[in-house]
Short mmCIF file of C-alpha atoms (C1' of nucleotides) in Angstrom, two decimals:
data_model
loop_
_atom_site.label_atom_id
_atom_site.label_comp_id
_atom_site.label_asym_id
_atom_site.label_seq_id
_atom_site.Cartn_x
_atom_site.Cartn_y
_atom_site.Cartn_z
CA MET A 1 24.87 14.30 -36.52
CA ARG A 2 27.02 15.11 -33.25
CA GLU A 3 25.31 18.54 -33.39
CA ILE A 4 21.84 16.20 -32.85
CA VAL A 5 23.43 13.56 -30.34
CA ARG A 6 24.56 17.38 -28.42
CA ILE A 7 20.95 18.98 -28.61
CA GLY A 8 19.28 15.75 -27.78
CA ARG A 9 21.11 15.50 -24.49
CA GLU A 10 20.12 18.79 -23.88
CA GLN A 11 16.42 18.51 -24.53
CA LEU A 12 16.71 15.82 -22.02
CA ALA A 13 18.03 18.17 -19.51
CA ALA A 14 14.31 19.51 -19.56
CA VAL A 15 12.50 16.94 -20.52
CA GLY A 16 12.23 13.49 -19.28
CA PRO A 17 13.26 10.21 -21.75
CA THR A 18 9.69 9.48 -22.78
CA GLU A 19 8.74 13.07 -24.23
CA LEU A 20 11.81 13.33 -25.96
CA SER A 21 10.90 14.17 -29.83
CA LEU A 22 12.36 14.20 -32.95
CA ARG A 23 10.61 17.31 -33.93
CA SER A 24 12.22 19.69 -30.06
CA VAL A 25 15.10 18.82 -31.42
CA ALA A 26 14.96 19.85 -34.95
CA ARG A 27 13.27 22.91 -33.31
CA GLU A 28 16.52 23.50 -31.38
CA LEU A 29 18.47 23.06 -33.64
CA GLY A 30 17.20 25.67 -35.92
CA VAL A 31 16.04 23.11 -38.61
CA VAL A 32 13.11 21.89 -39.80
CA SER A 33 11.52 18.83 -38.27
CA SER A 34 11.89 16.46 -41.62
CA ALA A 35 15.69 17.70 -42.12
CA VAL A 36 16.86 15.48 -39.01
CA TYR A 37 15.75 12.34 -40.86
CA ARG A 38 18.60 12.55 -43.19
CA TYR A 39 20.57 11.93 -40.15
CA VAL A 40 18.35 9.61 -38.27
CA ALA A 41 15.79 7.04 -39.60
CA SER A 42 13.99 7.46 -36.80
CA ARG A 43 12.67 8.83 -33.27
CA ASP A 44 14.27 4.60 -32.00
CA GLU A 45 17.60 5.53 -33.63
CA LEU A 46 17.37 8.99 -31.90
CA LEU A 47 17.25 7.20 -28.45
CA THR A 48 19.74 4.55 -29.61
CA LEU A 49 22.19 7.15 -29.69
CA LEU A 50 21.57 9.13 -27.10
CA ILE A 51 21.28 5.63 -24.78
CA VAL A 52 24.86 4.86 -26.32
CA ASP A 53 26.03 8.13 -25.38
CA ALA A 54 24.85 8.40 -21.62
CA PHE A 55 26.43 4.84 -20.89
CA ASP A 56 29.69 5.69 -22.98
CA GLU A 57 29.78 9.07 -20.67
CA LEU A 58 29.28 7.08 -17.56
CA GLY A 59 31.36 5.05 -18.11
CA ASP A 60 34.06 7.22 -18.87
CA GLU A 61 33.46 9.32 -15.73
CA VAL A 62 33.73 5.87 -13.81
CA ASP A 63 36.96 4.47 -15.16
CA ALA A 64 38.29 8.17 -14.69
CA ALA A 65 37.17 8.16 -10.66
CA LEU A 66 39.23 4.79 -11.00
CA ASN A 67 42.39 6.28 -12.44
CA ARG A 68 42.10 9.17 -9.80
CA GLY A 69 43.32 6.94 -7.26
CA GLY A 70 43.12 4.75 -4.17
CA ARG A 71 44.56 1.06 -3.99
CA HIS A 72 42.28 -0.28 -1.57
CA ALA A 73 39.55 -1.84 -3.59
CA ARG A 74 37.22 -0.37 -0.73
CA ALA A 75 38.19 3.14 -2.11
CA GLN A 76 37.97 1.89 -5.51
CA ILE A 77 34.45 0.96 -5.25
CA GLN A 78 33.43 4.03 -2.87
CA GLN A 79 34.93 5.92 -6.03
CA ILE A 80 33.31 4.17 -8.71
CA ALA A 81 29.97 4.72 -6.17
CA SER A 82 30.10 8.07 -6.07
CA ALA A 83 30.67 8.77 -9.90
CA VAL A 84 27.62 6.43 -10.63
CA ARG A 85 25.94 9.04 -8.16
CA ASP A 86 27.27 12.29 -9.15
CA TRP A 87 26.90 11.45 -13.43
CA ALA A 88 23.18 10.68 -12.17
CA ALA A 89 22.13 13.50 -9.97
CA ARG A 90 23.56 15.87 -12.93
CA GLU A 91 21.84 14.37 -15.41
CA PRO A 92 18.74 13.01 -14.14
CA SER A 93 16.76 12.48 -17.22
CA ARG A 94 20.25 11.05 -19.01
CA TYR A 95 20.48 8.67 -16.24
CA ALA A 96 16.40 7.57 -16.68
CA LEU A 97 17.39 6.44 -19.90
CA ILE A 98 19.38 3.78 -19.26
CA TYR A 99 18.20 2.97 -15.74
CA GLY A 100 14.49 3.84 -15.64
CA THR A 101 11.51 2.61 -16.57
CA PRO A 102 12.35 1.23 -20.14
CA VAL A 103 10.88 3.87 -23.14
CA PRO A 104 7.57 1.93 -23.73
CA GLY A 105 7.69 0.95 -27.26
CA TYR A 106 11.48 1.16 -27.56
CA HIS A 107 13.42 -1.97 -28.15
CA ALA A 108 17.74 -2.01 -28.14
CA PRO A 109 19.29 -2.84 -30.32
CA ALA A 110 21.47 -5.41 -28.10
CA GLU A 111 24.60 -5.41 -30.61
CA ARG A 112 24.65 -1.48 -30.37
CA THR A 113 23.76 -1.20 -25.86
CA VAL A 114 25.62 -3.97 -24.75
CA ASP A 115 28.60 -2.89 -24.37
CA PRO A 116 28.76 0.28 -23.21
CA GLY A 117 26.03 -0.50 -21.17
CA THR A 118 28.43 -3.09 -18.95
CA ARG A 119 31.13 -0.57 -18.59
CA VAL A 120 30.03 0.02 -15.18
CA VAL A 121 29.84 -3.60 -14.06
CA MET A 122 32.80 -4.33 -15.57
CA ALA A 123 34.97 -1.91 -13.53
CA LEU A 124 33.43 -2.91 -10.63
CA LEU A 125 34.29 -6.96 -11.67
CA GLY A 126 37.53 -5.76 -12.49
CA VAL A 127 38.47 -3.80 -8.79
CA VAL A 128 36.70 -7.40 -7.02
CA GLU A 129 38.53 -9.75 -9.68
CA GLN A 130 41.91 -8.03 -8.52
CA ALA A 131 41.51 -8.00 -4.70
CA TYR A 132 39.87 -11.66 -4.95
CA LEU A 133 43.48 -12.18 -6.79
CA ASP A 134 45.49 -10.59 -4.26
CA GLY A 135 43.77 -12.71 -1.60
CA ALA A 136 41.86 -9.60 -0.24
CA ALA A 137 38.82 -10.72 -0.83
CA ALA A 138 37.42 -13.14 1.61
CA VAL A 139 35.98 -16.39 -0.38
CA PRO A 140 31.82 -17.02 1.60
CA GLY A 141 31.31 -20.25 1.57
CA GLY A 142 27.76 -22.32 1.48
CA PRO A 143 26.93 -23.27 -2.17
CA LEU A 144 24.49 -21.52 -4.43
CA PRO A 145 20.92 -22.38 -5.54
CA ARG A 146 22.31 -24.78 -8.85
CA PRO A 147 20.53 -22.19 -11.64
CA VAL A 148 22.41 -19.53 -10.17
CA ARG A 149 25.56 -21.62 -9.96
CA THR A 150 25.19 -22.89 -13.84
CA ASP A 151 24.56 -18.77 -14.51
CA MET A 152 27.56 -17.80 -12.56
CA ASP A 153 29.95 -20.41 -14.25
CA ALA A 154 29.00 -19.28 -17.31
CA LEU A 155 29.67 -15.58 -16.90
CA ARG A 156 33.44 -16.85 -15.25
CA ARG A 157 34.02 -18.69 -18.97
CA GLU A 158 33.11 -15.68 -21.10
CA TYR A 159 34.89 -12.92 -18.79
CA ASP A 160 37.27 -15.48 -18.04
CA LEU A 161 36.94 -14.20 -14.22
CA GLN A 162 39.35 -16.38 -11.01
CA MET A 163 36.46 -15.16 -8.29
CA PRO A 164 34.45 -18.36 -7.34
CA ALA A 165 30.49 -18.10 -8.24
CA VAL A 166 30.55 -17.27 -5.00
CA LEU A 167 31.87 -13.97 -4.92
CA LEU A 168 30.69 -13.32 -8.69
CA ALA A 169 26.60 -13.17 -7.41
CA ARG A 170 27.89 -11.42 -4.50
CA CYS A 171 29.25 -8.65 -7.33
CA PHE A 172 25.43 -8.81 -8.48
CA ALA A 173 24.23 -7.60 -4.75
CA LEU A 174 26.60 -5.05 -4.82
CA TRP A 175 25.66 -3.80 -8.51
CA THR A 176 21.89 -3.85 -7.94
CA GLY A 177 22.57 -2.41 -4.45
CA LEU A 178 24.13 0.89 -6.11
CA PHE A 179 21.93 1.40 -8.42
CA GLY A 180 18.97 0.85 -6.10
CA ALA A 181 20.27 3.16 -3.79
CA VAL A 182 20.95 5.62 -7.07
CA SER A 183 17.73 5.26 -8.16
CA PHE A 184 16.53 6.31 -4.81
CA ASP A 185 18.21 8.72 -4.62
CA VAL A 186 17.71 10.39 -8.20
CA PHE A 187 14.24 9.29 -8.46
CA ASP A 188 13.57 10.45 -4.88
CA GLN A 189 11.99 7.66 -3.22
CA TYR A 190 12.87 8.70 -0.16
CA GLY A 191 10.26 10.99 1.05
CA THR A 192 11.26 15.00 1.10
CA ASP A 193 13.66 16.12 4.31
CA THR A 194 14.03 12.92 5.12
CA ILE A 195 17.59 11.78 4.22
CA THR A 196 19.61 15.45 4.26
CA ASP A 197 22.93 13.95 2.66
CA ARG A 198 22.50 11.12 0.46
CA ALA A 199 25.69 11.38 -0.69
CA ALA A 200 26.65 10.32 2.88
CA LEU A 201 24.12 7.73 2.82
CA LEU A 202 25.17 6.12 -0.18
CA LYS A 203 28.92 5.67 1.04
CA VAL A 204 26.80 3.93 3.68
CA GLN A 205 25.20 0.83 2.04
CA ILE A 206 27.91 0.71 -0.74
CA ASP A 207 30.02 0.15 2.71
CA LEU A 208 27.58 -2.24 3.80
CA TYR A 209 27.86 -4.13 0.65
CA ILE A 210 31.64 -3.88 0.00
CA ASP A 211 31.35 -5.66 3.82
CA ALA A 212 29.26 -8.29 2.48
CA LEU A 213 31.53 -9.21 0.05
CA GLY A 214 34.51 -9.76 2.26
CA ILE A 215 36.53 -7.19 1.27
CA ALA A 216 39.10 -5.69 3.47
CA MET B 1 -15.34 6.00 -9.22
CA ARG B 2 -13.70 2.24 -8.54
CA GLU B 3 -15.12 1.53 -11.85
CA ILE B 4 -12.06 3.77 -12.93
CA VAL B 5 -9.55 2.63 -10.66
CA ARG B 6 -10.25 -1.11 -12.16
CA ILE B 7 -10.18 0.67 -15.82
CA GLY B 8 -6.97 2.16 -15.13
CA ARG B 9 -5.29 -0.39 -13.90
CA GLU B 10 -6.00 -2.56 -16.75
CA GLN B 11 -4.51 -0.11 -19.27
CA LEU B 12 -1.27 -0.02 -17.15
CA ALA B 13 -1.10 -3.71 -17.73
CA ALA B 14 -0.92 -2.55 -21.88
CA VAL B 15 0.69 1.00 -21.80
CA GLY B 16 3.13 1.99 -19.42
CA PRO B 17 2.58 4.84 -16.72
CA THR B 18 3.78 7.77 -19.23
CA GLU B 19 1.12 7.24 -21.52
CA LEU B 20 -1.98 6.10 -19.33
CA SER B 21 -4.58 9.04 -20.69
CA LEU B 22 -7.83 9.70 -19.86
CA ARG B 23 -9.74 9.29 -22.89
CA SER B 24 -8.26 5.70 -23.28
CA VAL B 25 -10.03 4.75 -19.30
CA ALA B 26 -13.46 6.79 -21.00
CA ARG B 27 -13.20 4.52 -24.12
CA GLU B 28 -12.34 1.00 -22.12
CA LEU B 29 -14.72 2.79 -20.08
CA GLY B 30 -17.69 3.05 -23.18
CA VAL B 31 -18.11 6.17 -21.93
CA VAL B 32 -16.87 9.77 -23.89
CA SER B 33 -13.86 11.08 -22.61
CA SER B 34 -15.40 14.40 -21.10
CA ALA B 35 -17.65 12.15 -18.87
CA VAL B 36 -14.77 10.81 -16.92
CA TYR B 37 -14.33 15.05 -15.42
CA ARG B 38 -17.18 13.89 -13.41
CA TYR B 39 -15.21 11.61 -11.09
CA VAL B 40 -11.80 13.14 -11.31
CA ALA B 41 -10.98 16.62 -11.02
CA SER B 42 -7.59 15.75 -14.21
CA ARG B 43 -5.28 13.44 -14.93
CA ASP B 44 -2.71 13.74 -12.08
CA GLU B 45 -6.00 13.03 -10.05
CA LEU B 46 -6.35 9.71 -11.83
CA LEU B 47 -2.48 9.26 -11.49
CA THR B 48 -2.48 10.10 -7.56
CA LEU B 49 -5.35 7.66 -7.27
CA LEU B 50 -3.77 4.81 -9.43
CA ILE B 51 -1.09 5.08 -6.91
CA VAL B 52 -2.03 4.60 -4.13
CA ASP B 53 -4.09 2.18 -5.64
CA ALA B 54 -0.62 0.47 -6.09
CA PHE B 55 1.49 0.88 -3.27
CA ASP B 56 -1.58 -0.46 -1.36
CA GLU B 57 -2.10 -3.80 -3.31
CA LEU B 58 1.97 -4.01 -2.76
CA GLY B 59 1.40 -3.37 0.77
CA ASP B 60 -1.50 -5.90 1.20
CA GLU B 61 1.05 -8.75 -0.96
CA VAL B 62 3.61 -8.08 1.85
CA ASP B 63 1.23 -7.80 4.15
CA ALA B 64 0.08 -11.54 3.25
CA ALA B 65 3.42 -13.10 3.03
CA LEU B 66 4.56 -11.85 6.59
CA ASN B 67 1.73 -13.77 7.84
CA ARG B 68 1.83 -16.64 6.12
CA GLY B 69 4.56 -17.53 8.64
CA GLY B 70 8.26 -17.59 9.15
CA ARG B 71 9.17 -16.89 12.52
CA HIS B 72 12.92 -16.05 11.80
CA ALA B 73 13.68 -13.22 10.63
CA ARG B 74 15.25 -13.87 7.59
CA ALA B 75 12.71 -16.14 6.62
CA GLN B 76 10.53 -12.80 6.85
CA ILE B 77 12.86 -10.95 4.99
CA GLN B 78 12.94 -13.30 2.44
CA GLN B 79 8.77 -13.86 2.15
CA ILE B 80 8.95 -9.87 1.80
CA ALA B 81 11.42 -10.11 -0.82
CA SER B 82 9.69 -12.62 -3.50
CA ALA B 83 6.09 -10.82 -2.64
CA VAL B 84 7.73 -7.58 -3.79
CA ARG B 85 9.19 -9.17 -6.61
CA ASP B 86 5.87 -11.56 -7.12
CA TRP B 87 3.80 -8.48 -7.67
CA ALA B 88 6.20 -6.41 -9.57
CA ALA B 89 6.85 -9.55 -12.39
CA ARG B 90 3.04 -9.70 -12.54
CA GLU B 91 2.24 -5.96 -12.64
CA PRO B 92 5.37 -4.27 -14.25
CA SER B 93 3.23 -1.22 -15.55
CA ARG B 94 2.21 -0.60 -11.92
CA TYR B 95 5.64 -1.30 -10.35
CA ALA B 96 7.24 1.20 -12.78
CA LEU B 97 4.43 3.77 -11.94
CA ILE B 98 5.78 3.78 -8.27
CA TYR B 99 9.04 2.69 -8.63
CA GLY B 100 10.58 3.76 -11.78
CA THR B 101 11.31 7.35 -13.59
CA PRO B 102 8.67 9.74 -12.26
CA VAL B 103 5.74 10.41 -14.13
CA PRO B 104 7.26 13.88 -15.58
CA GLY B 105 5.04 16.91 -14.91
CA TYR B 106 3.34 15.02 -12.31
CA HIS B 107 4.04 15.64 -8.89
CA ALA B 108 2.74 13.23 -6.12
CA PRO B 109 0.43 14.84 -3.07
CA ALA B 110 2.69 14.02 0.17
CA GLU B 111 -0.70 13.59 2.16
CA ARG B 112 -2.08 11.16 0.42
CA THR B 113 1.10 8.79 -0.98
CA VAL B 114 3.74 8.83 2.24
CA ASP B 115 1.78 6.62 3.91
CA PRO B 116 0.51 3.81 1.49
CA GLY B 117 4.16 4.64 -0.11
CA THR B 118 5.96 3.33 3.06
CA ARG B 119 4.48 0.31 3.94
CA VAL B 120 7.09 -1.96 2.37
CA VAL B 121 10.13 -0.14 4.24
CA MET B 122 7.43 -0.31 7.56
CA ALA B 123 7.14 -4.42 7.45
CA LEU B 124 11.09 -4.89 6.83
CA LEU B 125 12.09 -2.18 9.87
CA GLY B 126 9.11 -4.11 11.90
CA VAL B 127 11.25 -7.31 11.24
CA VAL B 128 14.56 -6.08 11.83
CA GLU B 129 13.29 -3.92 15.17
CA GLN B 130 12.04 -7.52 16.35
CA ALA B 131 15.45 -9.30 15.45
CA TYR B 132 16.53 -6.60 17.00
CA LEU B 133 14.43 -6.77 20.32
CA ASP B 134 14.83 -10.56 20.43
CA GLY B 135 18.45 -10.21 20.59
CA ALA B 136 18.27 -11.82 16.97
CA ALA B 137 20.64 -8.68 15.35
CA ALA B 138 23.92 -8.28 15.63
CA VAL B 139 25.02 -4.88 16.33
CA PRO B 140 27.39 -3.46 13.84
CA GLY B 141 30.07 -1.39 15.28
CA GLY B 142 31.79 1.71 13.76
CA PRO B 143 30.33 4.92 13.85
CA LEU B 144 27.94 6.75 11.23
CA PRO B 145 28.67 10.27 9.52
CA ARG B 146 27.45 12.97 11.12
CA PRO B 147 24.45 13.75 9.15
CA VAL B 148 23.80 10.28 8.31
CA ARG B 149 23.14 10.20 12.25
CA THR B 150 21.40 12.98 12.42
CA ASP B 151 19.02 11.47 10.15
CA MET B 152 18.40 7.97 11.09
CA ASP B 153 18.08 9.73 14.82
CA ALA B 154 15.24 11.28 13.31
CA LEU B 155 14.00 8.58 12.37
CA ARG B 156 14.10 6.46 15.09
CA ARG B 157 12.34 9.06 17.30
CA GLU B 158 9.71 9.62 14.71
CA TYR B 159 8.61 5.54 14.23
CA ASP B 160 9.40 5.19 17.92
CA LEU B 161 11.90 2.59 16.36
CA GLN B 162 14.75 1.04 19.55
CA MET B 163 17.27 -0.49 17.21
CA PRO B 164 20.01 1.66 17.17
CA ALA B 165 21.19 3.71 14.26
CA VAL B 166 23.33 1.62 12.94
CA LEU B 167 21.44 -0.93 12.35
CA LEU B 168 18.61 1.41 11.03
CA ALA B 169 20.91 2.78 8.30
CA ARG B 170 21.26 -0.87 7.24
CA CYS B 171 18.13 -1.25 7.13
CA PHE B 172 18.18 1.35 4.34
CA ALA B 173 20.92 -0.97 2.53
CA LEU B 174 18.38 -3.59 2.66
CA TRP B 175 15.45 -1.44 1.23
CA THR B 176 17.57 0.29 -1.62
CA GLY B 177 18.93 -2.65 -2.15
CA LEU B 178 15.79 -5.43 -2.37
CA PHE B 179 13.78 -2.57 -4.90
CA GLY B 180 17.67 -2.09 -6.69
CA ALA B 181 17.66 -6.06 -7.70
CA VAL B 182 13.66 -6.00 -8.55
CA SER B 183 13.80 -3.41 -10.80
CA PHE B 184 16.95 -5.02 -12.69
CA ASP B 185 14.85 -7.68 -13.24
CA VAL B 186 11.39 -5.86 -14.28
CA PHE B 187 12.89 -3.72 -16.76
CA ASP B 188 15.30 -6.11 -17.56
CA GLN B 189 18.67 -4.82 -17.12
CA TYR B 190 20.63 -7.92 -16.60
CA GLY B 191 20.99 -8.67 -20.54
CA THR B 192 19.26 -11.49 -22.24
CA ASP B 193 20.17 -15.25 -20.97
CA THR B 194 22.43 -13.63 -18.72
CA ILE B 195 20.43 -14.98 -15.97
CA THR B 196 17.43 -17.88 -16.01
CA ASP B 197 16.67 -18.18 -12.56
CA ARG B 198 16.40 -14.75 -11.63
CA ALA B 199 13.55 -15.55 -8.62
CA ALA B 200 17.10 -17.72 -7.42
CA LEU B 201 19.43 -14.68 -8.01
CA LEU B 202 17.04 -12.16 -5.75
CA LYS B 203 17.14 -14.34 -2.76
CA VAL B 204 20.79 -14.81 -3.36
CA GLN B 205 21.29 -10.88 -2.50
CA ILE B 206 18.71 -10.90 -0.26
CA ASP B 207 20.17 -13.59 1.66
CA LEU B 208 23.70 -11.63 1.41
CA TYR B 209 21.89 -8.42 2.16
CA ILE B 210 20.47 -10.19 5.52
CA ASP B 211 23.66 -11.41 6.23
CA ALA B 212 25.44 -7.67 6.14
CA LEU B 213 22.43 -6.94 8.66
CA GLY B 214 23.96 -8.88 11.06
CA ILE B 215 21.12 -11.45 11.30
CA ALA B 216 20.95 -14.58 12.02
"C1'" DT C 1 38.12 29.52 -67.80
"C1'" DG C 2 33.93 28.30 -68.07
"C1'" DT C 3 29.79 25.20 -68.59
"C1'" DA C 4 26.55 20.94 -67.39
"C1'" DC C 5 26.09 18.08 -64.31
"C1'" DA C 6 25.44 15.92 -60.00
"C1'" DT C 7 25.30 15.66 -55.09
"C1'" DC C 8 23.08 16.63 -51.16
"C1'" DA C 9 21.48 19.85 -47.12
"C1'" DG C 10 17.11 21.21 -45.34
"C1'" DT C 11 12.41 23.27 -47.07
"C1'" DG C 12 7.40 23.29 -46.80
"C1'" DA C 13 3.07 21.29 -47.11
"C1'" DA C 14 0.31 17.60 -45.27
"C1'" DC C 15 -1.07 12.53 -43.20
"C1'" DG C 16 -3.54 10.99 -39.31
"C1'" DC C 17 -3.16 10.20 -35.06
"C1'" DG C 18 -4.23 10.93 -29.86
"C1'" DC C 19 -3.95 14.17 -25.90
"C1'" DG C 20 -6.12 17.25 -22.14
"C1'" DT C 21 -9.51 20.08 -21.02
"C1'" DT C 22 -14.05 23.19 -21.91
"C1'" DC C 23 -18.56 24.35 -21.88
"C1'" DA C 24 -23.78 23.71 -22.91
"C1'" DC C 25 -26.55 20.32 -23.35
"C1'" DT C 26 -30.05 16.34 -23.18
"C1'" DG C 27 -32.41 12.87 -20.74
"C1'" DA C 28 -33.76 9.90 -17.32
"C1'" DT C 29 -34.34 9.71 -12.02
"C1'" DG C 30 -35.24 10.61 -7.45
"C1'" DT C 31 -37.75 14.33 -4.89
"C1'" DA C 32 -41.49 17.81 -2.41
"C1'" DC C 33 -45.69 19.23 -2.68
"C1'" DT D 1 -51.41 9.73 -6.94
"C1'" DG D 2 -50.10 13.37 -9.83
"C1'" DT D 3 -47.71 17.14 -11.20
"C1'" DA D 4 -43.23 20.47 -10.83
"C1'" DC D 5 -39.11 20.77 -10.15
"C1'" DA D 6 -33.98 19.62 -8.61
"C1'" DT D 7 -30.18 16.35 -9.29
"C1'" DC D 8 -26.82 14.48 -11.52
"C1'" DA D 9 -24.84 10.93 -14.89
"C1'" DG D 10 -23.07 11.33 -19.29
"C1'" DT D 11 -23.26 13.63 -24.40
"C1'" DG D 12 -20.86 15.85 -28.44
"C1'" DA D 13 -18.68 19.29 -30.16
"C1'" DA D 14 -15.00 21.79 -30.49
"C1'" DC D 15 -10.20 24.23 -28.56
"C1'" DG D 16 -5.31 24.11 -28.97
"C1'" DC D 17 -1.49 21.26 -29.33
"C1'" DG D 18 2.65 18.46 -30.10
"C1'" DC D 19 3.39 14.41 -32.16
"C1'" DG D 20 6.48 10.69 -36.38
"C1'" DT D 21 6.41 10.33 -41.11
"C1'" DT D 22 5.99 10.99 -46.38
"C1'" DC D 23 7.24 12.93 -50.41
"C1'" DA D 24 7.90 16.36 -53.63
"C1'" DC D 25 10.49 20.13 -53.97
"C1'" DT D 26 14.86 24.17 -53.82
"C1'" DG D 27 19.26 25.88 -54.25
"C1'" DA D 28 23.49 25.92 -53.02
"C1'" DT D 29 28.07 23.44 -53.43
"C1'" DG D 30 31.16 20.47 -55.54
"C1'" DT D 31 32.77 17.53 -60.03
"C1'" DA D 32 33.99 16.77 -64.80
"C1'" DC D 33 35.26 17.95 -68.95
#
DNA sequence: TGTACATCAGTGAACGCGCGTTCACTGATGTAC
DNA sequence: TGTACATCAGTGAACGCGCGTTCACTGATGTAC
């Protein structure tokens, strides 16, 4: 079982999420294809296992990066960002599996993927919330469009956040900005040769997002 | 020929870029699969045609949105952003083709895809450059890490930009931030039901990025 | 200690499918004399 | 005006491939008496 996930991971290192096949996993496992069905009900379930696995590993890396240090919110966010980037660069297919084009025909079962899938945002929110509580985050003025405000308030209640809705909305910009930058990097959207040090560029971009959050 | 691209587009409406097949295009065209080879050398070339087609259509939409008005940089950028979002929401598969996980095994021929692929950034850069020339963009202080600075200077020369390197670097944050937010939306990375009005959220996010650019 | 039986991991063949690409071909349309 | 020929769009069969999934099965291991 664990073996299957391990091999699935390995396969993903070679082949993009869409063409991950039960048969290739079986082959690599040194077993006939139908044998895999003893452990996994279908290809979809294999994908689910690998998605959860990827989210969890990324989540672990992020947590580890956070623990490694930096007391300042800015440093912590930068650390989260590089952890994400490093993992994504190391595991482009697994990154694509969870943050790229959804695998066609596959629908993730919410009850298994939501929790692991939110670990990175949760880490970011944790840092910003703490900065807010410490008075280290400037609260931006300006109203929020009603529907956004409603959603943000619902989230604040759900996750028990003290930060105001405006700040929470800005966290979304940080979150999507981070993954946008990482995706451009991993999926090679910058032309070839235009950016020589992508890690450095990411750092600059994240700095900008942090500035925009009003964090010291 | 044009017919083939048209049908390819239609197919993409139904099936994700990875499983776009020559045979399905032929089928839809009412023709035997080998006939398509009279017009297109291989599946890869079909993909190239569709990629260029998608980039061009998106570029046209963005240009149209820009022309539709707003003299202020802020309004113009917001208009570009909604044009991108609207097109992406309408054509998720074609968006995935150009901004999602790269199709495995396919390599885009740079000489055909680069120009159409840069139209959106070019539009953004045009707006920011104009704002800079009008003195409407605050030039941020702070140095840039050396490699980033070098890349930015190369780009400034290549595209004949007056804006300083720091500002250009910030344009990258706007660019990747925009596509990060749109991808999260189109690829359904926000949980279900957490965001009720995604267009409104995008607007808030883009506003933040514009603030960060120091644009009035 | 020895036998009878149940459990269970893995086998192997088969199903029906769709794919990209090749090849020799047909038959209509257009051109040259 | 009429015939001979070239062009060219499309055909149809075939190649070898990999896929997900099913099914009845073998044979080793473990358990109960």
